[in-house]
PDB file of C-alpha atoms in Angstrom:
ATOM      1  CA  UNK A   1      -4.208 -11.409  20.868  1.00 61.00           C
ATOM      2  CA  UNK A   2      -1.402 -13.778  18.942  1.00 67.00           C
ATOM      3  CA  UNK A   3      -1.035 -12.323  15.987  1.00 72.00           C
ATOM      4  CA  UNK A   4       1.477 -13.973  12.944  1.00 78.00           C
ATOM      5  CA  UNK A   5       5.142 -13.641  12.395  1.00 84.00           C
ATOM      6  CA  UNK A   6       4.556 -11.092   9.108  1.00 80.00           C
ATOM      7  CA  UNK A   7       2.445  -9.168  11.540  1.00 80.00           C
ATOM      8  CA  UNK A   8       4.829  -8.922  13.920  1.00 82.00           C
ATOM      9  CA  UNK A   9       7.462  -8.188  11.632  1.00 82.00           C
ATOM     10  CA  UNK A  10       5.567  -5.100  10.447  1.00 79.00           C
ATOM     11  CA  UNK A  11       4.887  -3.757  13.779  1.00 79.00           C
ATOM     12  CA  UNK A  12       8.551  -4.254  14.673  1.00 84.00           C
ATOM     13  CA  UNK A  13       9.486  -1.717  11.935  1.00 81.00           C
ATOM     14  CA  UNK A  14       7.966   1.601  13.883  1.00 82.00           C
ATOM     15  CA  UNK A  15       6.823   2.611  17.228  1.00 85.00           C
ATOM     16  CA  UNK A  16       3.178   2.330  16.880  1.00 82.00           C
ATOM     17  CA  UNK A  17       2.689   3.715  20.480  1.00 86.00           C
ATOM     18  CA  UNK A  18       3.349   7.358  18.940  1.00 92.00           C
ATOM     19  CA  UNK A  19       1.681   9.537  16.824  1.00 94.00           C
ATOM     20  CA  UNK A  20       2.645  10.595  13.424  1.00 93.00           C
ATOM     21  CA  UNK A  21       1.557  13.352  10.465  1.00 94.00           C
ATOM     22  CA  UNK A  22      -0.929  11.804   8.149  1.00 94.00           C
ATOM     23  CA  UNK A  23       1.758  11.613   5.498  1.00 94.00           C
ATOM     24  CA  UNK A  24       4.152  10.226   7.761  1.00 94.00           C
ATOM     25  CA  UNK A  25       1.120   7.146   9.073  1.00 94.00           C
ATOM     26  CA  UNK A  26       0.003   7.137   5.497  1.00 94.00           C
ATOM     27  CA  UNK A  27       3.608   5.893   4.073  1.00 93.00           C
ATOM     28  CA  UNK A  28       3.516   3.898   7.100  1.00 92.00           C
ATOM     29  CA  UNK A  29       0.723   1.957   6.453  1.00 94.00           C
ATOM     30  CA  UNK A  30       1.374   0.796   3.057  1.00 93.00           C
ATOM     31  CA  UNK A  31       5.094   0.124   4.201  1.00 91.00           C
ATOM     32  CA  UNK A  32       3.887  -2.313   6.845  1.00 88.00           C
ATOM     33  CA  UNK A  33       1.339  -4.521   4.183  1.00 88.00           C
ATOM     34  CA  UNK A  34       2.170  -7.844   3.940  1.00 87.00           C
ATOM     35  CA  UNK A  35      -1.033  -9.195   2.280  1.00 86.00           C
ATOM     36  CA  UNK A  36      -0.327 -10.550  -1.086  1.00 88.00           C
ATOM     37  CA  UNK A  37      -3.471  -8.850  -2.311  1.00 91.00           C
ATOM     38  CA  UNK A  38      -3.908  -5.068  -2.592  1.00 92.00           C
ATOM     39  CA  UNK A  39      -5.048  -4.380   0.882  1.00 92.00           C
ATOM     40  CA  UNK A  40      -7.398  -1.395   1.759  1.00 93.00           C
ATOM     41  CA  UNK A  41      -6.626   1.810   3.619  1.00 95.00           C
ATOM     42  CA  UNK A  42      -8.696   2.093   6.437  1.00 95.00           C
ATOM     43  CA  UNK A  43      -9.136   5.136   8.582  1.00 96.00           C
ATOM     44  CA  UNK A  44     -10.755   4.954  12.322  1.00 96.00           C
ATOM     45  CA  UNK A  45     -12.133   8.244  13.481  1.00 96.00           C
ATOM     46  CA  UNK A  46     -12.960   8.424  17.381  1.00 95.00           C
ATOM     47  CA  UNK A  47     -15.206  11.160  18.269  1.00 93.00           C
ATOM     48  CA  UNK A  48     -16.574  12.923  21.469  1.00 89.00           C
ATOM     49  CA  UNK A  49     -20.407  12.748  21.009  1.00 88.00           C
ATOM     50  CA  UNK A  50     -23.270  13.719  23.450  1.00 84.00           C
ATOM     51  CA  UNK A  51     -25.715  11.273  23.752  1.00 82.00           C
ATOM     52  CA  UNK A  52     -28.157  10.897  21.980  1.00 82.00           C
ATOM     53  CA  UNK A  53     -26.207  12.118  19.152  1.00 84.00           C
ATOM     54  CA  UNK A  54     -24.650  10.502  15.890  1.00 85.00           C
ATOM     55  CA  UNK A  55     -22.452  11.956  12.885  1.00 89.00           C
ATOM     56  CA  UNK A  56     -23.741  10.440   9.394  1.00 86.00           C
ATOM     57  CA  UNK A  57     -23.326  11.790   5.884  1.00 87.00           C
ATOM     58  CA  UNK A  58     -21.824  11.028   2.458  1.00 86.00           C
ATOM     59  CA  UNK A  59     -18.907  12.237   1.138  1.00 88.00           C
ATOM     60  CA  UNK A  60     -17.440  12.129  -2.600  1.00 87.00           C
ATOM     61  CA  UNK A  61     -13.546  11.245  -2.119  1.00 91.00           C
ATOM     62  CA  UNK A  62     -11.161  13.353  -4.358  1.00 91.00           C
ATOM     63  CA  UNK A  63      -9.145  10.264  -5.606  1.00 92.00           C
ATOM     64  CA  UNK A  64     -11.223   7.194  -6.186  1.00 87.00           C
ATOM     65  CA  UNK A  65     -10.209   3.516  -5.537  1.00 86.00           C
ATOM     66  CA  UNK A  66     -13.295   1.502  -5.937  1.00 80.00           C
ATOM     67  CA  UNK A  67     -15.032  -0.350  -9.343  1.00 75.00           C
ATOM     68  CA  UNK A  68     -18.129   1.372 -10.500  1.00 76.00           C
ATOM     69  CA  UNK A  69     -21.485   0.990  -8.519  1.00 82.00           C
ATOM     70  CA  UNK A  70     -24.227  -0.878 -10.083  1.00 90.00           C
ATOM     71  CA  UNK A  71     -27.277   1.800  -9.258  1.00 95.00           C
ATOM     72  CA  UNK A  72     -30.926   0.430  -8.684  1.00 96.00           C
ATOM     73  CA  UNK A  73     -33.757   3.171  -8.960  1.00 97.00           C
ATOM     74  CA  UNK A  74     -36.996   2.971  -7.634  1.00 98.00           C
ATOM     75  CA  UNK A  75     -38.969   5.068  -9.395  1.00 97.00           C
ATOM     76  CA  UNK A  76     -41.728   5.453 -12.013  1.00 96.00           C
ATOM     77  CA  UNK A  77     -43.054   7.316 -15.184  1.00 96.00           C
ATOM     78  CA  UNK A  78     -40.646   9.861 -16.891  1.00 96.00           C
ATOM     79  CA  UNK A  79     -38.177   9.512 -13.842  1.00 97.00           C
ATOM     80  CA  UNK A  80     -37.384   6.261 -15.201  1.00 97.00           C
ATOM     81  CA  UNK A  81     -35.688   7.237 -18.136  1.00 96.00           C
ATOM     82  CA  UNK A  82     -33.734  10.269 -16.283  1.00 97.00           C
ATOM     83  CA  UNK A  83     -32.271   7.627 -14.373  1.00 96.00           C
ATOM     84  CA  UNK A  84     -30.939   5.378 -16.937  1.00 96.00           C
ATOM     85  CA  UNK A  85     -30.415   8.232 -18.742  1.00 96.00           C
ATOM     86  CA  UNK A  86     -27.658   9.164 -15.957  1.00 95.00           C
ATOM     87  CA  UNK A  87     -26.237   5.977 -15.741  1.00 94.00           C
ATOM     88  CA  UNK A  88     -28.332   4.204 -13.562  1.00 95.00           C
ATOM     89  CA  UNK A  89     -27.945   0.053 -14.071  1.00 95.00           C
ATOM     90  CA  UNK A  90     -31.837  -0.152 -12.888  1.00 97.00           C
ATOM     91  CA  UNK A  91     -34.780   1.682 -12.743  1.00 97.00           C
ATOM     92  CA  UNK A  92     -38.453   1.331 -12.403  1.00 97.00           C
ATOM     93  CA  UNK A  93     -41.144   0.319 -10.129  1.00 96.00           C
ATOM     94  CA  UNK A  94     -41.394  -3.516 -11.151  1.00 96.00           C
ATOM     95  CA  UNK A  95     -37.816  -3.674  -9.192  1.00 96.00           C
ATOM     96  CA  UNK A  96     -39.608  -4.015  -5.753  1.00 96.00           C
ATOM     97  CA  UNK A  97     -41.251  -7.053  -6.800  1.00 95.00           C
ATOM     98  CA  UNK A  98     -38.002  -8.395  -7.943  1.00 94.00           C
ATOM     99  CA  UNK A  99     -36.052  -7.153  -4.748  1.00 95.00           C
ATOM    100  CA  UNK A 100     -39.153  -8.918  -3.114  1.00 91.00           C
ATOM    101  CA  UNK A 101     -38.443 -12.197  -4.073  1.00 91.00           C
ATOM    102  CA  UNK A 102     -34.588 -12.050  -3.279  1.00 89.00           C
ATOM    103  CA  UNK A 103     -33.029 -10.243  -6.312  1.00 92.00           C
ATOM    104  CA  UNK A 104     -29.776  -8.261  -4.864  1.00 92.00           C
ATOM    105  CA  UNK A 105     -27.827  -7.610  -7.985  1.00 92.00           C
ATOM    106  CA  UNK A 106     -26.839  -3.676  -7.257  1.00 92.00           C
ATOM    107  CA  UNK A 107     -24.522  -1.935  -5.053  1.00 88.00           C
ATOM    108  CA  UNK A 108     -26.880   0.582  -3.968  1.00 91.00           C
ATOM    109  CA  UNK A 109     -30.766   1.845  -4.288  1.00 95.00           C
ATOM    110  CA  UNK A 110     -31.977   5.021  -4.900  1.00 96.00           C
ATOM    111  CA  UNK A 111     -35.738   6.277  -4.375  1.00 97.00           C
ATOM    112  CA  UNK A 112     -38.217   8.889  -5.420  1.00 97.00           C
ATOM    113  CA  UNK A 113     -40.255  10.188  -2.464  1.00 97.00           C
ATOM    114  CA  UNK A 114     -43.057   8.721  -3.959  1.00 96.00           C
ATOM    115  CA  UNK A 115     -41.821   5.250  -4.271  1.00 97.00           C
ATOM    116  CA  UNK A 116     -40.927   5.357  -0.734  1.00 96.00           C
ATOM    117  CA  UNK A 117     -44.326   3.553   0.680  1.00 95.00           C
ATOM    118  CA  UNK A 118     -43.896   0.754  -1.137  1.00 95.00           C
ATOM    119  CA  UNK A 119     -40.120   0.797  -0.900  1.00 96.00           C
ATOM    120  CA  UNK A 120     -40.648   0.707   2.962  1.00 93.00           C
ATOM    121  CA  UNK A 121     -41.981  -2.812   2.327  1.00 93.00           C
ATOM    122  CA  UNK A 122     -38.826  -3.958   1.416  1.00 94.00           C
ATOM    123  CA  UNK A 123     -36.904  -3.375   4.902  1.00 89.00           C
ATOM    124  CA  UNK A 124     -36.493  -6.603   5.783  1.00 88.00           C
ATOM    125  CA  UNK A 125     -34.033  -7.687   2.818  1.00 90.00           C
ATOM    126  CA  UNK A 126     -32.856  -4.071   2.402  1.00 92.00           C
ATOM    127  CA  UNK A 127     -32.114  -3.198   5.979  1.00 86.00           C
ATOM    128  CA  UNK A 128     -30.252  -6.403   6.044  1.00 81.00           C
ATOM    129  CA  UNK A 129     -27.753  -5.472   3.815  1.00 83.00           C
ATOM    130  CA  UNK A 130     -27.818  -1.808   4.332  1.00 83.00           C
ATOM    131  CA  UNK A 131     -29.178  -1.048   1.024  1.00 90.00           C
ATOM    132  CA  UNK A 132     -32.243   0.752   2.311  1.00 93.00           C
ATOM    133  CA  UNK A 133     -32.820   4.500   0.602  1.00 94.00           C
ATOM    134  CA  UNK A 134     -32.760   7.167   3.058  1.00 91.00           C
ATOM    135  CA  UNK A 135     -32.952  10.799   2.863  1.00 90.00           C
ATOM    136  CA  UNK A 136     -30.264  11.341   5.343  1.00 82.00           C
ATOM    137  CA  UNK A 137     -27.483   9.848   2.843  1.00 83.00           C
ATOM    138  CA  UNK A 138     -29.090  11.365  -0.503  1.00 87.00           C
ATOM    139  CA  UNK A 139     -30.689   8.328  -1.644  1.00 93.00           C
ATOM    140  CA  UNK A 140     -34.022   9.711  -1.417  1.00 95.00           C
ATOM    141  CA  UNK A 141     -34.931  11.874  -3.613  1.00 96.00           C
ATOM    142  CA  UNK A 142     -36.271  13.609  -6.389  1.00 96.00           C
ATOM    143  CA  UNK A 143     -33.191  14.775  -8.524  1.00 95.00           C
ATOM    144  CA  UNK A 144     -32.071  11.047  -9.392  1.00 96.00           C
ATOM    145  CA  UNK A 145     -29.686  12.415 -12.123  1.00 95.00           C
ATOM    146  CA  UNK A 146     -27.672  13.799  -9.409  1.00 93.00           C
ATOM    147  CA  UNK A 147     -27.996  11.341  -7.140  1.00 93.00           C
ATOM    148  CA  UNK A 148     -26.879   8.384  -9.785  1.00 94.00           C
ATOM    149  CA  UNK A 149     -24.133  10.841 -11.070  1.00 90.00           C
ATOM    150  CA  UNK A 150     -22.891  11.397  -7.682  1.00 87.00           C
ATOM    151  CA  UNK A 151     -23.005   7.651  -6.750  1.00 89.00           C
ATOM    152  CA  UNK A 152     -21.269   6.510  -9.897  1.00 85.00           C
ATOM    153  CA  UNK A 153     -18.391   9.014  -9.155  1.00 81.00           C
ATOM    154  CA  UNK A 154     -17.564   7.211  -5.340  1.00 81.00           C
ATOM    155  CA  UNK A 155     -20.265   9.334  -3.157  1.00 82.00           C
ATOM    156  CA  UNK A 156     -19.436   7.015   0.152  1.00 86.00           C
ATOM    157  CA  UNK A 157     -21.486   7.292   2.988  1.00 85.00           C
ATOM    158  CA  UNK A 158     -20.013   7.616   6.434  1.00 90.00           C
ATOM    159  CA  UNK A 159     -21.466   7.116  10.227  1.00 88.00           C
ATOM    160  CA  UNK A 160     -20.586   6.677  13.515  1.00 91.00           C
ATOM    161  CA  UNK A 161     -21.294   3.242  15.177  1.00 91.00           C
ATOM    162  CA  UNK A 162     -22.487   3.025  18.730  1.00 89.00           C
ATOM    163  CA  UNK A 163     -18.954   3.676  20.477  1.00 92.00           C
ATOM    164  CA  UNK A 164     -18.569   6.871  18.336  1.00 92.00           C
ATOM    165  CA  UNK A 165     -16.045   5.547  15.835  1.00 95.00           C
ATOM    166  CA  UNK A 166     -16.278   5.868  12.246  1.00 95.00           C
ATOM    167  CA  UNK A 167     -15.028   3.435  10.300  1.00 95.00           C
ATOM    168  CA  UNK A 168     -13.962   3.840   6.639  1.00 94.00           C
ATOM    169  CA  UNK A 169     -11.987   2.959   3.949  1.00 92.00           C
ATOM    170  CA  UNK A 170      -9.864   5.583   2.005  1.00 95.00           C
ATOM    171  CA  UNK A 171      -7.920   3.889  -0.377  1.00 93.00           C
ATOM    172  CA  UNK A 172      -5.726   1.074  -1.333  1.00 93.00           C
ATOM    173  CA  UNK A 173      -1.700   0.091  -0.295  1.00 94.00           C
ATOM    174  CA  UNK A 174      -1.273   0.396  -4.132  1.00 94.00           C
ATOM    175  CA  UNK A 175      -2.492   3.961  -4.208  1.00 94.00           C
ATOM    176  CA  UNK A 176       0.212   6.884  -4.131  1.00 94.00           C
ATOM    177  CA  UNK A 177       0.198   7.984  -0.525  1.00 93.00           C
ATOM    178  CA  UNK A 178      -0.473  11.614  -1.245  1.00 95.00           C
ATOM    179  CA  UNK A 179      -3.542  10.429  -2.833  1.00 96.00           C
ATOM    180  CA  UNK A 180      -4.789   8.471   0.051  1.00 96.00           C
ATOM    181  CA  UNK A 181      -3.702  11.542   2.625  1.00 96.00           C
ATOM    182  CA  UNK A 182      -5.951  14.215   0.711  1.00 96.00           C
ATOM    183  CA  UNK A 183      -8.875  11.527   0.860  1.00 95.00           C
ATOM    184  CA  UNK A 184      -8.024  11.244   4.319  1.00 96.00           C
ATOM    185  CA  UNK A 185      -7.982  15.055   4.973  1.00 95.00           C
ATOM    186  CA  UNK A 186     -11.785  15.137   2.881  1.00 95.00           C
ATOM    187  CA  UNK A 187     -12.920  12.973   5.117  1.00 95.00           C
ATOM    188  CA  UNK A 188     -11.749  14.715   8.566  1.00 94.00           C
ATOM    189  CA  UNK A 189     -13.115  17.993   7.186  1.00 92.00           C
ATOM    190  CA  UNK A 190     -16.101  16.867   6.647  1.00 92.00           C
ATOM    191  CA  UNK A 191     -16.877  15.159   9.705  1.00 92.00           C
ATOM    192  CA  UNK A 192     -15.600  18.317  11.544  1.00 88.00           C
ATOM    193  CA  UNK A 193     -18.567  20.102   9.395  1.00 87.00           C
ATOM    194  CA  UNK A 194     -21.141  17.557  10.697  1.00 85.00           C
ATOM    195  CA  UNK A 195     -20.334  18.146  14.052  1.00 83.00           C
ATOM    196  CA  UNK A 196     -23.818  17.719  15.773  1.00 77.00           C
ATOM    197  CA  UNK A 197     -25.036  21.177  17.631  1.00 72.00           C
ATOM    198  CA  UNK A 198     -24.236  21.327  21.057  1.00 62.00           C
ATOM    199  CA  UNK A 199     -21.397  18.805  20.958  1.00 60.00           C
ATOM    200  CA  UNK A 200     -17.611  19.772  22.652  1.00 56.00           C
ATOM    201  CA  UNK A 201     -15.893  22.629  20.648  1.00 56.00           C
ATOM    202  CA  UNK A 202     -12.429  21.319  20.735  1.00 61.00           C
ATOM    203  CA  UNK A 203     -11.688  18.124  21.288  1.00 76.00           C
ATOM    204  CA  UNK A 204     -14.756  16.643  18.707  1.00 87.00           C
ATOM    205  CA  UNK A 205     -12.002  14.587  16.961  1.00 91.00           C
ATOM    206  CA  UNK A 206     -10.803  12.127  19.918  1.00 91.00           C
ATOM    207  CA  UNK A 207      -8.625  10.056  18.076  1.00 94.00           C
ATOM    208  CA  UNK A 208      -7.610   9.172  14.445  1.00 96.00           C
ATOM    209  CA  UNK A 209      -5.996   6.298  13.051  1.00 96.00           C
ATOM    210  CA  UNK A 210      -5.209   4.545   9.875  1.00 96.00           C
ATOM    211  CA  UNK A 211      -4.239   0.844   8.874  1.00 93.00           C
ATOM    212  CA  UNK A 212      -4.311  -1.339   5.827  1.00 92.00           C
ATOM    213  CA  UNK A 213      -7.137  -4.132   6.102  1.00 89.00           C
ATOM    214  CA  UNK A 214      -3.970  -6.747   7.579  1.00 88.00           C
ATOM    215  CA  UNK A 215      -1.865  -4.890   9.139  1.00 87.00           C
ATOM    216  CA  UNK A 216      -1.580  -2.403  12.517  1.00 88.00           C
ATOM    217  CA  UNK A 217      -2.924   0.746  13.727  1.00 90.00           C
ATOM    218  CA  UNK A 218      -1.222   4.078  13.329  1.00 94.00           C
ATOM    219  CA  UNK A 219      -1.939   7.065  15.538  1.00 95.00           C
ATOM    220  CA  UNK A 220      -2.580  10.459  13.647  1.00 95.00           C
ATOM    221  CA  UNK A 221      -0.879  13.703  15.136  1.00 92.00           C
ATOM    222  CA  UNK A 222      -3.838  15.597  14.035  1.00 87.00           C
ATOM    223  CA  UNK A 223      -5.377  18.736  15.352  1.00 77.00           C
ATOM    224  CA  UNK A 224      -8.900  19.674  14.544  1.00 58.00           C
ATOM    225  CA  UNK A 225      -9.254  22.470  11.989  1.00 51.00           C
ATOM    226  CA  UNK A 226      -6.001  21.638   9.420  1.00 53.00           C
TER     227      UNK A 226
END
């Protein structure tokens, strides 16, 4: 792959074929940007899975880098004011109808159990976009206080794709870097927490690797249970 002269000029700097501390890759990482926009951290998580087996969650990051979430609601009665009472953007049962006909303005959608039949309804625009509720990640639910509280404070959710690799972004090139390295170490401890029953003891954690959304890949040094 050709990449372009800044690129190359910011791989030149290190030896990207070795492995580093997370500190050492963070500061690394945001010495290599180039962009003239404040490019994301990205970390890239390889892990040993069964088959038949996946690693999804949410996770709320200790340092935040993102702009507020606009929160939809689906819900009804006295839920409806809970939820706007907790910061919610949305919330009531006429937003299905609206979401029906193409509306998309929110970042994500939370559901009461109830609401969830007619919710279900919606899968072809929500699906799409990955904005479907689903108990798995939180976003079904009864307690939509906590849910919109946690949502509005960065809860991100995480999962591995079909090759086993999560992919995730953990902060910005602006950021300080011990900032971005504690999100990073959040997020390896709590994948190590979701490791699925049955999977390898050691070894879960194949690979790790972080990069800024323009720039190159650098290898972790990291050992599973720091």
């Amino acid at each position: 792959m050709k990449h372009g002269k800044k690129y190359n000029a910011a791989v030149a700097k290190y030896d990207l074929s070795k492995k580093y501390d997370v500190t050492s890759a963070c500061k690394m990482v945001q010495d290599m940007k180039f962009a003239k926009f404040d490019e994301t951290v990205e970390a890239h998580v390889s892990l040993r899975l069964e088959k038949n087996t996946t690693v999804r969650d949410t996770l709320v990051f200790p340092h935040q880098f993102k702009g507020e979430k606009k929160v939809l609601v689906f819900c009804k009665g006295d839920k409806v004011k809970e939820a706007l009472d907790a910061g919610a953007a949305f919330a009531g049962e006429e937003y299905i109808e609206k979401v029906k006909d193409g509306w998309l303005d929110f970042d994500v959608a939370v559901a009461t159990p109830d609401m969830m039949k007619d919710v279900g309804r919606l899968g072809m625009v929500l699906g799409r976009k990955g904005l479907m509720p689903n108990p798995k990640t939180g976003t079904v639910t009864p307690n939509v206080a906590q849910a919109v509280a946690e949502l509005k404070k960065g809860r991100t959710e995480y999962r591995a794709d079909k090759t086993g690799i999560v992919h995730i972004a953990v902060g910005k090139c602006s950021m300080d870097a011990d900032k971005v390295v504690e999100n990073i170490r959040t997020l390896l401890s709590e994948i190590s927490r979701k490791k699925p029953t049955g999977s390898a003891g050691a070894g879960f954690v194949r690979s790790v690797s972080v990069s800024s959304s323009m720039g190159p890949g650098v290898w972790v040094d990291y050992k599973e249970g720091e």
